[in-house]
PDB file of C-alpha atoms in Angstrom:
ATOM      1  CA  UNK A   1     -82.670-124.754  21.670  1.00 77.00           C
ATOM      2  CA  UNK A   2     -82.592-127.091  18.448  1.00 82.00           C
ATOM      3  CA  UNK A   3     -81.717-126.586  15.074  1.00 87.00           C
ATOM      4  CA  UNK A   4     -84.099-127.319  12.660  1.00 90.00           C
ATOM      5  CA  UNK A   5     -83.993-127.982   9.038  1.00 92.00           C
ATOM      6  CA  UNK A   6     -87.395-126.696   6.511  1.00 94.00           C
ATOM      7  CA  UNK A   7     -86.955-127.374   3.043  1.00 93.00           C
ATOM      8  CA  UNK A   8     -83.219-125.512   2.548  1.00 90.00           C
ATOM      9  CA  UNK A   9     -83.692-122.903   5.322  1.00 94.00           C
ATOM     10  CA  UNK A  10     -82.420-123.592   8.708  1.00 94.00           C
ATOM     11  CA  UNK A  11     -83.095-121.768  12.211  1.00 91.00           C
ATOM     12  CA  UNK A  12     -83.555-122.472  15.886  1.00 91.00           C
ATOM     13  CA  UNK A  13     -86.606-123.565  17.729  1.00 90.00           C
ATOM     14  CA  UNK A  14     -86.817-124.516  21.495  1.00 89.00           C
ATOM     15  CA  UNK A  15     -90.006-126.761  21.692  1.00 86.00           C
ATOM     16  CA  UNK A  16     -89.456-127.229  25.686  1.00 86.00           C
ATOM     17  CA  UNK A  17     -90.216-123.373  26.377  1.00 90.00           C
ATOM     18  CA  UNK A  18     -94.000-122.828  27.211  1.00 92.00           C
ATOM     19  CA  UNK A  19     -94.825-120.230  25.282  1.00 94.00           C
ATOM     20  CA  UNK A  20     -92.997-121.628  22.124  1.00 93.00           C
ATOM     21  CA  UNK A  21     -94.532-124.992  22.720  1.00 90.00           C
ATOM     22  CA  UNK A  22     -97.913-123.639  22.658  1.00 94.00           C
ATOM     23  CA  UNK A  23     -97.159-121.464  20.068  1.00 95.00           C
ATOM     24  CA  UNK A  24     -95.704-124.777  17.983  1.00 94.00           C
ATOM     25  CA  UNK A  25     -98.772-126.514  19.134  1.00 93.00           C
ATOM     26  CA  UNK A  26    -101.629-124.234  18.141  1.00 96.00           C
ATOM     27  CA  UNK A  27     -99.951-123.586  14.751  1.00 96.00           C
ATOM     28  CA  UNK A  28    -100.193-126.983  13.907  1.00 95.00           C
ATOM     29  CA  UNK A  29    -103.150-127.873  14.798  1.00 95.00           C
ATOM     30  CA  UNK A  30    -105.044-124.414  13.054  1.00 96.00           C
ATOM     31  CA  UNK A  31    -103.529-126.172   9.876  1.00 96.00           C
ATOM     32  CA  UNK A  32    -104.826-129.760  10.736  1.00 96.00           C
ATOM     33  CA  UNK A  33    -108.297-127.956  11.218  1.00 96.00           C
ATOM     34  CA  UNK A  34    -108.073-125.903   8.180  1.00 96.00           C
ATOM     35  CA  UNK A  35    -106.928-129.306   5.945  1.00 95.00           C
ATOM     36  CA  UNK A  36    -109.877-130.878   7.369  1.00 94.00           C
ATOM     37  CA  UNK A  37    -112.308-127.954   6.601  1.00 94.00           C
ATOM     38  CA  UNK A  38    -111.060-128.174   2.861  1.00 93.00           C
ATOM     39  CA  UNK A  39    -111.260-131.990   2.611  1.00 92.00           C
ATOM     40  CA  UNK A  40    -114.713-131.604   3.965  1.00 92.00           C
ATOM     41  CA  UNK A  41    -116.021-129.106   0.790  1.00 89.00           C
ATOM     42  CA  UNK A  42    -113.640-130.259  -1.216  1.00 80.00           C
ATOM     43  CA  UNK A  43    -116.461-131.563  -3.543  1.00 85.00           C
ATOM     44  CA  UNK A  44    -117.523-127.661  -3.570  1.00 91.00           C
ATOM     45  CA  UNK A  45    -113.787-126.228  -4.089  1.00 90.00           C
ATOM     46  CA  UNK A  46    -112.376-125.957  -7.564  1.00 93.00           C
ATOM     47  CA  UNK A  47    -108.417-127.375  -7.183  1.00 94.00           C
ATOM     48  CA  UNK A  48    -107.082-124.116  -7.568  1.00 94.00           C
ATOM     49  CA  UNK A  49    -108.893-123.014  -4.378  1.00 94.00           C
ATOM     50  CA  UNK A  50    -108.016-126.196  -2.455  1.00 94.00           C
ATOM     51  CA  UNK A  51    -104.332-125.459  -3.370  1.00 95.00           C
ATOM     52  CA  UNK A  52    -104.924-121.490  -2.550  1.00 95.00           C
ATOM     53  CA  UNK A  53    -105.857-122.425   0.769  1.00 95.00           C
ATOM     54  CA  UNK A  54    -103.245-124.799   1.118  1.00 95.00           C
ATOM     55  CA  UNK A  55    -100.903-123.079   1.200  1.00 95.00           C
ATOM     56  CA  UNK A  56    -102.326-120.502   2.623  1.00 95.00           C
ATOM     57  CA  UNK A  57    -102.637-122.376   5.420  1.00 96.00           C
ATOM     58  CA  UNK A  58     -99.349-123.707   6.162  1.00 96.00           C
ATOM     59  CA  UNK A  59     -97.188-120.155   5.203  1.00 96.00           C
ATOM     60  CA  UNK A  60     -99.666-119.166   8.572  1.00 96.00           C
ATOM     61  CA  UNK A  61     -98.526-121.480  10.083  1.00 96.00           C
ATOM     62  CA  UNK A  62     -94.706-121.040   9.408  1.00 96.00           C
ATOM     63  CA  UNK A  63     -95.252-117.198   9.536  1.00 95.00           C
ATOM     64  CA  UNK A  64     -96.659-117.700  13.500  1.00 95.00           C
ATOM     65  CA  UNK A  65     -94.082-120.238  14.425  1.00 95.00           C
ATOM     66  CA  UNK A  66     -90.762-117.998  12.931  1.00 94.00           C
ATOM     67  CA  UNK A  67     -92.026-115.096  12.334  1.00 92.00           C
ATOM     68  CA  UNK A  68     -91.724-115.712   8.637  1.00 89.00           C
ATOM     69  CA  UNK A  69     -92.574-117.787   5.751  1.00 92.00           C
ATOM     70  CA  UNK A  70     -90.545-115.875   2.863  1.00 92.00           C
ATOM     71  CA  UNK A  71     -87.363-117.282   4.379  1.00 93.00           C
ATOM     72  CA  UNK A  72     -88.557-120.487   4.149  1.00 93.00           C
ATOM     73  CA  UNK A  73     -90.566-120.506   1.135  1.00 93.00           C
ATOM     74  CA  UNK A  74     -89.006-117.582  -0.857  1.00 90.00           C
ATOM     75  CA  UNK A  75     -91.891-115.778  -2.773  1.00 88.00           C
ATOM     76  CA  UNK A  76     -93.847-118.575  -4.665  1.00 85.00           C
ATOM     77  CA  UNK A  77     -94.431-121.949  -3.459  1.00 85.00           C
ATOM     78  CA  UNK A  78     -96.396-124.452  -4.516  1.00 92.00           C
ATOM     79  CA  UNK A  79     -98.769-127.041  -2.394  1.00 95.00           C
ATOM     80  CA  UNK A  80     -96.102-130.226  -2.332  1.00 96.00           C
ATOM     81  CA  UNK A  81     -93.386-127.685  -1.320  1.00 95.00           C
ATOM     82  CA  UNK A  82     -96.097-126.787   1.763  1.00 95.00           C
ATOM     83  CA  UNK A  83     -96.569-130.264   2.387  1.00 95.00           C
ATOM     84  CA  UNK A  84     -93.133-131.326   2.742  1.00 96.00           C
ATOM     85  CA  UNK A  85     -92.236-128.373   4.612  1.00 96.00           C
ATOM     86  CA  UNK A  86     -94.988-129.662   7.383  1.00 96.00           C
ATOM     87  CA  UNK A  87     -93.871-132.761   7.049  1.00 95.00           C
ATOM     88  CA  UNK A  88     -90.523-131.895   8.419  1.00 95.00           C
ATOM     89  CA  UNK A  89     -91.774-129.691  10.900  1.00 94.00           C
ATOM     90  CA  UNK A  90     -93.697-132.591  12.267  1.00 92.00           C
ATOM     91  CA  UNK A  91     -90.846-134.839  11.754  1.00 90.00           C
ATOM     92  CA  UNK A  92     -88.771-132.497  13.915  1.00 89.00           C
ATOM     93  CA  UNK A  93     -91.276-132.145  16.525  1.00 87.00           C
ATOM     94  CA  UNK A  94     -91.622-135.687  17.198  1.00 83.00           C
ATOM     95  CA  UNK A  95     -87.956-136.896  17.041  1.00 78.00           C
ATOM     96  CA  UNK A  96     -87.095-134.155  19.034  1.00 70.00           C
ATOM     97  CA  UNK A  97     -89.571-134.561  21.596  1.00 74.00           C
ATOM     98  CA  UNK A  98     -88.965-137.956  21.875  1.00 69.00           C
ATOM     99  CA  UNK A  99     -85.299-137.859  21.746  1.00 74.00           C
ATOM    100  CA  UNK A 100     -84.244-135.248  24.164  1.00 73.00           C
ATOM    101  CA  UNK A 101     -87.166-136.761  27.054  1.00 73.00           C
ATOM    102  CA  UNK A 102     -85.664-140.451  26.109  1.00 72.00           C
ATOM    103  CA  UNK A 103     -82.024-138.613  26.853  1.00 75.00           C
ATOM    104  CA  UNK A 104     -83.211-136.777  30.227  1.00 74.00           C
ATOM    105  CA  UNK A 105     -85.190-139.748  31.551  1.00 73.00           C
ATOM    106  CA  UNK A 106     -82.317-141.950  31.258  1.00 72.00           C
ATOM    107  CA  UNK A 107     -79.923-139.812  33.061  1.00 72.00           C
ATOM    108  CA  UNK A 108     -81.981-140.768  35.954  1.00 72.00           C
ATOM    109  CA  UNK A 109     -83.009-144.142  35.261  1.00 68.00           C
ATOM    110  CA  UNK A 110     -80.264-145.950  36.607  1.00 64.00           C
ATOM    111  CA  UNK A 111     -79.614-144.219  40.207  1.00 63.00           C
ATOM    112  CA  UNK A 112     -83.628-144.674  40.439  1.00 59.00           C
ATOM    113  CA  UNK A 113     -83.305-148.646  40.073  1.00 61.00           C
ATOM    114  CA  UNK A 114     -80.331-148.709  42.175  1.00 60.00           C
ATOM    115  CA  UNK A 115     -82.325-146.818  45.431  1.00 62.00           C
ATOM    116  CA  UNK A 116     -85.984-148.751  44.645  1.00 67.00           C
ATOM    117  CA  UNK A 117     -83.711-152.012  44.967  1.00 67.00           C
ATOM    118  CA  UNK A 118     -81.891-150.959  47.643  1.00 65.00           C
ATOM    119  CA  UNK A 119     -84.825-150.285  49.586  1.00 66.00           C
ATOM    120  CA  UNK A 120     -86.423-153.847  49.172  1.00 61.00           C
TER     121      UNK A 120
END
């Protein structure tokens, strides 16, 4: 389990558990889909639409992830605020990721390297 830091609320997410990992994963990319739906009519939207669905979007996505997007958000938000919100969740997601594999893989590295050379 990790703590992770959105905008100025802060909670616990364990990436590395199946179900939250897909959960993580789907979120993200039903946002990614719906930000490419909009940039595809988004000669047909009006901007208060494209920043309706926006945001609409990403409090989905925070809302399926925790459970909530009024703790993160409070009750108004505006489409920047959603934007660097899912920047730091992806920011968290791959640091993490990368970070705690990096840390596992290397616990093993060595003794690895020390049998394969041993056996030559």
């Amino acid at each position: 389990m990790a703590r992770i830091k959105i905008l100025n609320w802060e909670g616990e997410l364990n990436i590395f558990e199946p179900k939250t990992a897909r959960r993580v994963s789907e979120a993200i990319k039903a946002v990614d889909a719906k930000m490419e739906e909009i940039s595809n009519e988004e000669s047909s939207l009006d901007w208060g639409e494209i920043v309706e669905r926006t945001c609409k979007a990403v409090l989905s996505c925070f809302n399926d992830i925790f459970g909530t997007d009024r703790a993160i958000f409070g009750d108004e938000c505006d489409m920047l605020t959603c934007m660097d919100a899912m920047a730091q969740l992806r920011g968290f997601m791959n640091e993490n990721q990368v970070q705690v594999v990096n840390d596992k893989i290397r616990q093993y590295l060595p003794n690895r390297q020390i049998r394969r050379a041993a056996k030559k």
